[in-house]
Short mmCIF file of C-alpha atoms in Angstrom, two decimals:
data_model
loop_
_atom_site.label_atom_id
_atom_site.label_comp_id
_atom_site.label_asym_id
_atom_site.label_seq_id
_atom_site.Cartn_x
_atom_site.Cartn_y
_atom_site.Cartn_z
CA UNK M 1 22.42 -16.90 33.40
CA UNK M 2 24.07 -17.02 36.36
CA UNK M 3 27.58 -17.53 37.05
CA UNK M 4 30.08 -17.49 40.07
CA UNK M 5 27.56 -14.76 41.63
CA UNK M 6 27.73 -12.38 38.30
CA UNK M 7 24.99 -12.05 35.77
CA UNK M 8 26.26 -12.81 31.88
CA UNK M 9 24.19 -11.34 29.56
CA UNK M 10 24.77 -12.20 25.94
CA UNK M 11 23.55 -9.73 23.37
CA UNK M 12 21.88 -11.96 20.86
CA UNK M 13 21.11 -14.41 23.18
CA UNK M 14 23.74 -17.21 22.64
CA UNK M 15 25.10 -19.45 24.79
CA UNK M 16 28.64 -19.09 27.19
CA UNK M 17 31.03 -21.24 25.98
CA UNK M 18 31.18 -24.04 28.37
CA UNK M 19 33.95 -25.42 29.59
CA UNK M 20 34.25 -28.39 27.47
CA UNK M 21 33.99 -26.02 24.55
CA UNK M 22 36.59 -25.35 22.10
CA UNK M 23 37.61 -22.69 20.39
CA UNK M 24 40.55 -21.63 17.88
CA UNK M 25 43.13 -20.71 20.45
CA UNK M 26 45.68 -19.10 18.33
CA UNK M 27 42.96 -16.68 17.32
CA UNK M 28 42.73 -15.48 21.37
CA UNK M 29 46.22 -13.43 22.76
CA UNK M 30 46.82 -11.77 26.01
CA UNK M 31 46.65 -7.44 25.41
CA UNK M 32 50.40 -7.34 25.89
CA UNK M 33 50.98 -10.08 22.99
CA UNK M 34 48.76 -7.92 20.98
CA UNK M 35 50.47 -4.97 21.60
CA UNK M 36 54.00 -6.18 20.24
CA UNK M 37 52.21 -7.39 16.77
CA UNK M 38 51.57 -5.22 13.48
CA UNK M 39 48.39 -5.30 13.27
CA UNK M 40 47.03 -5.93 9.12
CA UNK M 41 43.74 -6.59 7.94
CA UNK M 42 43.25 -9.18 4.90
CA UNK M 43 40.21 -6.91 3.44
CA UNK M 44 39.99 -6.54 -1.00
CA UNK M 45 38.52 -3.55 -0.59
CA UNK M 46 40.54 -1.85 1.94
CA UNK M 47 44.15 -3.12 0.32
CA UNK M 48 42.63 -1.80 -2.93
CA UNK M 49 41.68 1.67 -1.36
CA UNK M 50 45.16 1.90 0.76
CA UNK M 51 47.02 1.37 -2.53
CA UNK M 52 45.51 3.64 -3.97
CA UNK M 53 46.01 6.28 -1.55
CA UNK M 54 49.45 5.44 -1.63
CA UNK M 55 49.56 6.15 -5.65
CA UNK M 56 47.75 9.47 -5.69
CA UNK M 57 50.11 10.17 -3.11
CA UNK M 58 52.86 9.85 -5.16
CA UNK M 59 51.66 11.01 -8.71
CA UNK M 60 50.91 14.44 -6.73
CA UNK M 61 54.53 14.30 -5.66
CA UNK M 62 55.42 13.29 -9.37
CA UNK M 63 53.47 16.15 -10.25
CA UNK M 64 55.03 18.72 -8.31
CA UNK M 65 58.09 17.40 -8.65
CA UNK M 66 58.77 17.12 -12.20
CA UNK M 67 56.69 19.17 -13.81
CA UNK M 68 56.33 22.44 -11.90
CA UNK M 69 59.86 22.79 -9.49
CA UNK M 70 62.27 21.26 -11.37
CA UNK M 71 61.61 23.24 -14.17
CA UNK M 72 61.13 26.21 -12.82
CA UNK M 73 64.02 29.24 -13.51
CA UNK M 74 63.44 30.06 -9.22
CA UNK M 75 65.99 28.35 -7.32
CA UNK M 76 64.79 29.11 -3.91
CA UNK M 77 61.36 29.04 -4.84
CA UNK M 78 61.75 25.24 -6.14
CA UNK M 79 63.70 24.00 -3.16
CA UNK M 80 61.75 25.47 -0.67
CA UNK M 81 58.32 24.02 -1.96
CA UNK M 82 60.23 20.98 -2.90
CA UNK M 83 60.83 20.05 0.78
CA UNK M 84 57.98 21.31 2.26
CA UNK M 85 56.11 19.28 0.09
CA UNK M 86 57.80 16.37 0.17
CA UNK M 87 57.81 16.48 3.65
CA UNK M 88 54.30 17.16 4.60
CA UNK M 89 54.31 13.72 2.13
CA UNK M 90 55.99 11.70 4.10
CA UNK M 91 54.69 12.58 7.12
CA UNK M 92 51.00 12.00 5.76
CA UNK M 93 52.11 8.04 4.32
CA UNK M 94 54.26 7.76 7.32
CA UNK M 95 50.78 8.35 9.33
CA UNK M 96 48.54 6.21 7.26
CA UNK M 97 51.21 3.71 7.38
CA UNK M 98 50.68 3.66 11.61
CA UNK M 99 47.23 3.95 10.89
CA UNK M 100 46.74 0.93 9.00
CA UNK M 101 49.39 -0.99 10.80
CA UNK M 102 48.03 -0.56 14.56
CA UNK M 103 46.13 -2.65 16.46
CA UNK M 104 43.02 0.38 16.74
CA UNK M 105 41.70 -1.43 20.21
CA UNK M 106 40.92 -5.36 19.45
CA UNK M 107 39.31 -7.07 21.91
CA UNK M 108 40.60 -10.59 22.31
CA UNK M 109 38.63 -13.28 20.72
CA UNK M 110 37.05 -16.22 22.38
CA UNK M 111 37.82 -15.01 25.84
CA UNK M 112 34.24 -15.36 27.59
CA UNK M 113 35.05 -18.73 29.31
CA UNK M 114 34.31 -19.56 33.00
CA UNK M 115 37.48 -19.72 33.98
CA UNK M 116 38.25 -15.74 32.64
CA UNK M 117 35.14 -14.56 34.07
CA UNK M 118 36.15 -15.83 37.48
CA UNK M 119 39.37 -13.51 36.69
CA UNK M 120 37.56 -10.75 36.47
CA UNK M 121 36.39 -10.50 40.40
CA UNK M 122 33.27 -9.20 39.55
CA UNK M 123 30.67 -7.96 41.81
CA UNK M 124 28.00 -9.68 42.73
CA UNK M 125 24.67 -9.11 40.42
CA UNK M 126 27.39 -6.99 37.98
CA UNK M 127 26.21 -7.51 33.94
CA UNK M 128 28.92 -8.24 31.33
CA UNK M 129 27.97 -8.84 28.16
CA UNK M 130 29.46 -11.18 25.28
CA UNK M 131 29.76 -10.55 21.43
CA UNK M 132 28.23 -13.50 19.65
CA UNK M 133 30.58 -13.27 16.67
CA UNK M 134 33.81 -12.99 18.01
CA UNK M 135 32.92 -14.92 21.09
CA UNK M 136 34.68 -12.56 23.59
CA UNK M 137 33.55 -10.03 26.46
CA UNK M 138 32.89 -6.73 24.94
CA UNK M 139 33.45 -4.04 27.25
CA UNK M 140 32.27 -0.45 27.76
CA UNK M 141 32.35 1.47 24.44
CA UNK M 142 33.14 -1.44 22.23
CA UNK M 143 31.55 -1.96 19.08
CA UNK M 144 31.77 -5.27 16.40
CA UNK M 145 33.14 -4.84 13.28
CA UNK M 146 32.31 -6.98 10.36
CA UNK M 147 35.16 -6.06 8.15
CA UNK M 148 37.91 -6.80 10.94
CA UNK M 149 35.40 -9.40 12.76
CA UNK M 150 36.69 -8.20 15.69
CA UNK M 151 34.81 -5.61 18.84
CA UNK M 152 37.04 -2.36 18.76
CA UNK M 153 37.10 -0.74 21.98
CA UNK M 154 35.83 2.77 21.36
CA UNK M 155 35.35 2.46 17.92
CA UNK M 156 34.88 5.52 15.53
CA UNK M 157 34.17 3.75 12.28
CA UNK M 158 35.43 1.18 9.67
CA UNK M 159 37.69 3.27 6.97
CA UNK M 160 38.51 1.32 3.45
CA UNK M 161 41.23 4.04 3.00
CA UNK M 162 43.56 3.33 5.40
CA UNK M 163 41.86 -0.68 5.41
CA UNK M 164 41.51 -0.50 9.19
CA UNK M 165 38.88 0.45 12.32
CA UNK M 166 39.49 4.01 13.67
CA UNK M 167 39.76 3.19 17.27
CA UNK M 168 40.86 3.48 20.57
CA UNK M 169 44.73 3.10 20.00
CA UNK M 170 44.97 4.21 16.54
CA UNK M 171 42.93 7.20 16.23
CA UNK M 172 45.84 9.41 16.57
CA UNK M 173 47.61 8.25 13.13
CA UNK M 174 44.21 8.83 11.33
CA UNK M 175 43.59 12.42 12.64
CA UNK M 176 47.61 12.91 11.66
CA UNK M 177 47.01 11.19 8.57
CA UNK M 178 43.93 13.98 7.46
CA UNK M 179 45.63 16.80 9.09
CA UNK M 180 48.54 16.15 6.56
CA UNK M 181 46.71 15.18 3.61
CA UNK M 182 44.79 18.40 3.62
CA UNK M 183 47.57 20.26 3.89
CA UNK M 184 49.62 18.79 0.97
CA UNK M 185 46.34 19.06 -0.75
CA UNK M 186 46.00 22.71 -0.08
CA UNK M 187 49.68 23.14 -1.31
CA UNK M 188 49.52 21.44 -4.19
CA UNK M 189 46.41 23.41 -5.44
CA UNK M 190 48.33 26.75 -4.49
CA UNK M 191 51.44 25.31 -6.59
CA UNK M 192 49.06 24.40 -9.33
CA UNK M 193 47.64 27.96 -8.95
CA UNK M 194 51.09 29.89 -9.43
CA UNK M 195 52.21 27.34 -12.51
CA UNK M 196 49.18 27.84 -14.61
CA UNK M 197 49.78 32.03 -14.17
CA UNK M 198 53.56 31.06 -14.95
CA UNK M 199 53.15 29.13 -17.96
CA UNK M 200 49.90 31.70 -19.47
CA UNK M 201 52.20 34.38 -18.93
CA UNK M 202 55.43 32.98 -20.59
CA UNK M 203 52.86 31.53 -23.47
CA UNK M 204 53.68 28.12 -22.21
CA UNK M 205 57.54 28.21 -23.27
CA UNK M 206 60.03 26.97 -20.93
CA UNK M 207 56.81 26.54 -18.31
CA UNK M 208 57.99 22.26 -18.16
CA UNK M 209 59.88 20.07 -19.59
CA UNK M 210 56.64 18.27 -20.76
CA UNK M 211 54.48 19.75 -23.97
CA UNK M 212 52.00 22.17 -23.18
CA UNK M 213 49.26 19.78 -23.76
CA UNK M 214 50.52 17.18 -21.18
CA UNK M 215 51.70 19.69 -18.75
CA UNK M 216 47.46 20.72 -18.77
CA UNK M 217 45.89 17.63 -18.63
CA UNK M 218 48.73 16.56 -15.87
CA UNK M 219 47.81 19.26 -13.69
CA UNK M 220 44.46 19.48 -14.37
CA UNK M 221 44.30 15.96 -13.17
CA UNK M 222 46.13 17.23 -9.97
CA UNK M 223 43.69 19.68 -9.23
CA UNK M 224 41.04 17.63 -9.19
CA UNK M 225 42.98 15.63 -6.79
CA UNK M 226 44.03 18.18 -4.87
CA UNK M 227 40.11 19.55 -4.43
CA UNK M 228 38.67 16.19 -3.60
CA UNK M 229 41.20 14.75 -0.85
CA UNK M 230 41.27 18.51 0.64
CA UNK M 231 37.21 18.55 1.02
CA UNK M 232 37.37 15.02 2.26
CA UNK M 233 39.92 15.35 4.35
CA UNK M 234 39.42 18.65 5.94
CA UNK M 235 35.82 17.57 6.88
CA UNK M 236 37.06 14.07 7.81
CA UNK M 237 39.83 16.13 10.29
CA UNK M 238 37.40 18.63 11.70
CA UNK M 239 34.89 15.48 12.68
CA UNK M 240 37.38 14.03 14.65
CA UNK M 241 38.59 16.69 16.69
CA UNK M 242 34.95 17.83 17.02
CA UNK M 243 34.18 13.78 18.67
CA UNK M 244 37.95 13.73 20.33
CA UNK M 245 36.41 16.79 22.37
CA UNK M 246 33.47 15.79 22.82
CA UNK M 247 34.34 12.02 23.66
CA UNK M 248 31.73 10.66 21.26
CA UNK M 249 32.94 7.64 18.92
CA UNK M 250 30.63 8.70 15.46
CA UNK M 251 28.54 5.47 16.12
CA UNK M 252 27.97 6.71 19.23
CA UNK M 253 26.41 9.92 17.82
CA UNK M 254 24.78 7.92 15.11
CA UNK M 255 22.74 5.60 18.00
CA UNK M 256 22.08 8.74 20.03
CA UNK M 257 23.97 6.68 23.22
CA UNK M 258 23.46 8.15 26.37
CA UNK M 259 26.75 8.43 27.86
CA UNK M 260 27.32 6.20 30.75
CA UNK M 261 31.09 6.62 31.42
CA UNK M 262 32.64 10.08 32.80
CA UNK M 263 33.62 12.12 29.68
CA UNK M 264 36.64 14.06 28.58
CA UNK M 265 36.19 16.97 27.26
CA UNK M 266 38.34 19.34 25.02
CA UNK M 267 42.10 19.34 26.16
CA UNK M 268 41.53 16.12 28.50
CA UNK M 269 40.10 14.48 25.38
CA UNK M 270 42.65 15.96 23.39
CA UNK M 271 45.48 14.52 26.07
CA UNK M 272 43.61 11.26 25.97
CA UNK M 273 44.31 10.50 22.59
CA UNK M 274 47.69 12.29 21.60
CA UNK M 275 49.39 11.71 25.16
CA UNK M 276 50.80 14.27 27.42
CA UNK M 277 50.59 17.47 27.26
CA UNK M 278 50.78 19.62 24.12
CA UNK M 279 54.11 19.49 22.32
CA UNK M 280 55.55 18.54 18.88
CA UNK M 281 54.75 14.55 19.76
CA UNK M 282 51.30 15.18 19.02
CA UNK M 283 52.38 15.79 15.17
CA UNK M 284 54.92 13.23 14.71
CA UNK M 285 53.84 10.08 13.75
CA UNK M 286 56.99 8.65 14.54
CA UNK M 287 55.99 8.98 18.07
CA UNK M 288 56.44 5.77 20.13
CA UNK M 289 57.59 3.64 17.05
CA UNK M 290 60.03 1.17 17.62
CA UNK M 291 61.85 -0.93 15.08
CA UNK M 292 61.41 -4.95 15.91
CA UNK M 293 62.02 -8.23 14.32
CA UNK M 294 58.87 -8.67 11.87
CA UNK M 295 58.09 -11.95 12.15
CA UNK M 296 54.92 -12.19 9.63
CA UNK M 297 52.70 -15.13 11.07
CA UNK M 298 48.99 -15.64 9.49
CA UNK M 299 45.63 -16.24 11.44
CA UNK M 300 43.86 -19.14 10.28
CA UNK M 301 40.44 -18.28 9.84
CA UNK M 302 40.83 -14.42 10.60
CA UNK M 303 40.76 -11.44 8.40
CA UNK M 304 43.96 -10.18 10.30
CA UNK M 305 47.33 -10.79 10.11
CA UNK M 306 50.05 -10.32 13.27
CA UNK M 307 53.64 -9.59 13.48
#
């Protein structure tokens, strides 16, 4: 198909919207409107896995809390494990919070019209190509997701645990978000470690506040926890700085793709997606968050909502 000298190529083989065509236009906003909203996808199985994340979260921290510091006859030894703990906490929610919350690299929707084609100033005889499903031109590196129904520029993959693509813009958070799930992980496991040698050598007296029994199955429980999220995570961390270096999305690596874009490789990949050089920033989630006017405002007839 031919159009203002440029070739169009549509992937599955449907037709440009022509310009008599209508589509849904509070569904299609500029990048810069997109970048002001909070960015939430209306997905069962991803709200169900993000709360849950939240509450294992916070039993571990109920855990270690009540059970094994506050009871314990160490002052220093409670406080210091206390706030590390709690910290490394609220650093990892604080991450899958940005995680979940940012836009990870949506291409607009129903933008492959005529008249934004002819913005474009393409070369002559240059091949774009448009995504069928979310009508829109899907650049270099952009992949469709069903779950968001959206093409996500540079997109890693779909995760139900933090209910949102692991893209372009948001796949800092989610390597934050592992990094500092692993470690509370790890701690908690060591904590669990020194409580069960404290309570088998004081013959469980004075070990908690709980009985014996529940103190067990509570921590127990917490090891489990602990063992499974730290696996998951650690792999889930390591496979991300492994692609950030390499400047392979996984579905790249999946498909075998034959780069055709100049990669980045290990610091400039690394400076790609935490910004700057290396410093503290690259660890703080907090990074580049500002505090606006949430204005919650629903998309008819998308899974995403936009503030």
């Amino acid at each position: 198909m031919q159009s203002s000298g440029h070739r169009f190529r549509d992937v599955e083989h449907h037709p440009l919207l022509a310009d008599n065509e209508s589509y849904d236009s509070s569904s299609s906003s500029s990048e810069a409107d997109m970048a002001e909203r909070v960015w939430f996808i209306r997905d069962g199985c991803g709200m169900v896995c993000a709360i849950m994340t939240w509450l294992l979260v916070v039993y571990a921290d109920f855990v270690v809390t009540f059970v094994m510091l506050l009871p314990s006859k160490d002052f220093w030894y409670s406080v210091i494990n206390g706030v590390l703990f709690n910290c490394l906490a609220v650093l990892a929610l604080s991450s899958h919070l940005r995680t979940m919350l940012t836009d990870p690299g949506a291409v607009p929707k129903g933008n492959a019209t005529k008249e934004y084609m002819d913005n474009l100033q393409l070369k002559p005889g240059e091949v774009i190509y448009k995504c069928p499903k979310c009508c829109s031109i899907k650049p270099e590196r952009a992949h469709h997701c069903s779950i968001c129904k959206r093409c996500i520029r540079k997109m890693d993959h779909h995760c139900p645990w933090v209910n949102n693509c692991v893209g372009e813009k948001n796949q800092r958070f989610f390597v934050l978000f592992t990094m500092y799930i692993a470690l509370i992980s790890a701690h908690a496991l060591v904590l669990c470690g020194f409580q069960f040698f404290s309570c088998v050598r004081g013959q469980w007296t004075e070990c908690s506040d709980f009985s014996p029994p529940v103190t067990v199955i509570l921590m127990i429980f917490l090891c489990l926890e602990g063992f499974l999220f730290l696996t998951f995570t650690a792999v889930m961390f390591g496979t991300q700085i492994h692609s950030i270096c390499n400047d392979e999305t996984e579905i790249e690596r999946l498909k075998s793709e034959k780069p055709t874009w100049e990669r980045r490789l290990r610091w400039e990949g690394m400076k790609s997606v935490f910004g700057g050089q290396p410093s503290l920033l690259w660890i703080n989630p907090f990074a580049g968050f500002r505090i606006r006017r949430l204005l919650l405002r629903g998309k008819k007839g998308g899974p995403e909502f936009s503030v």
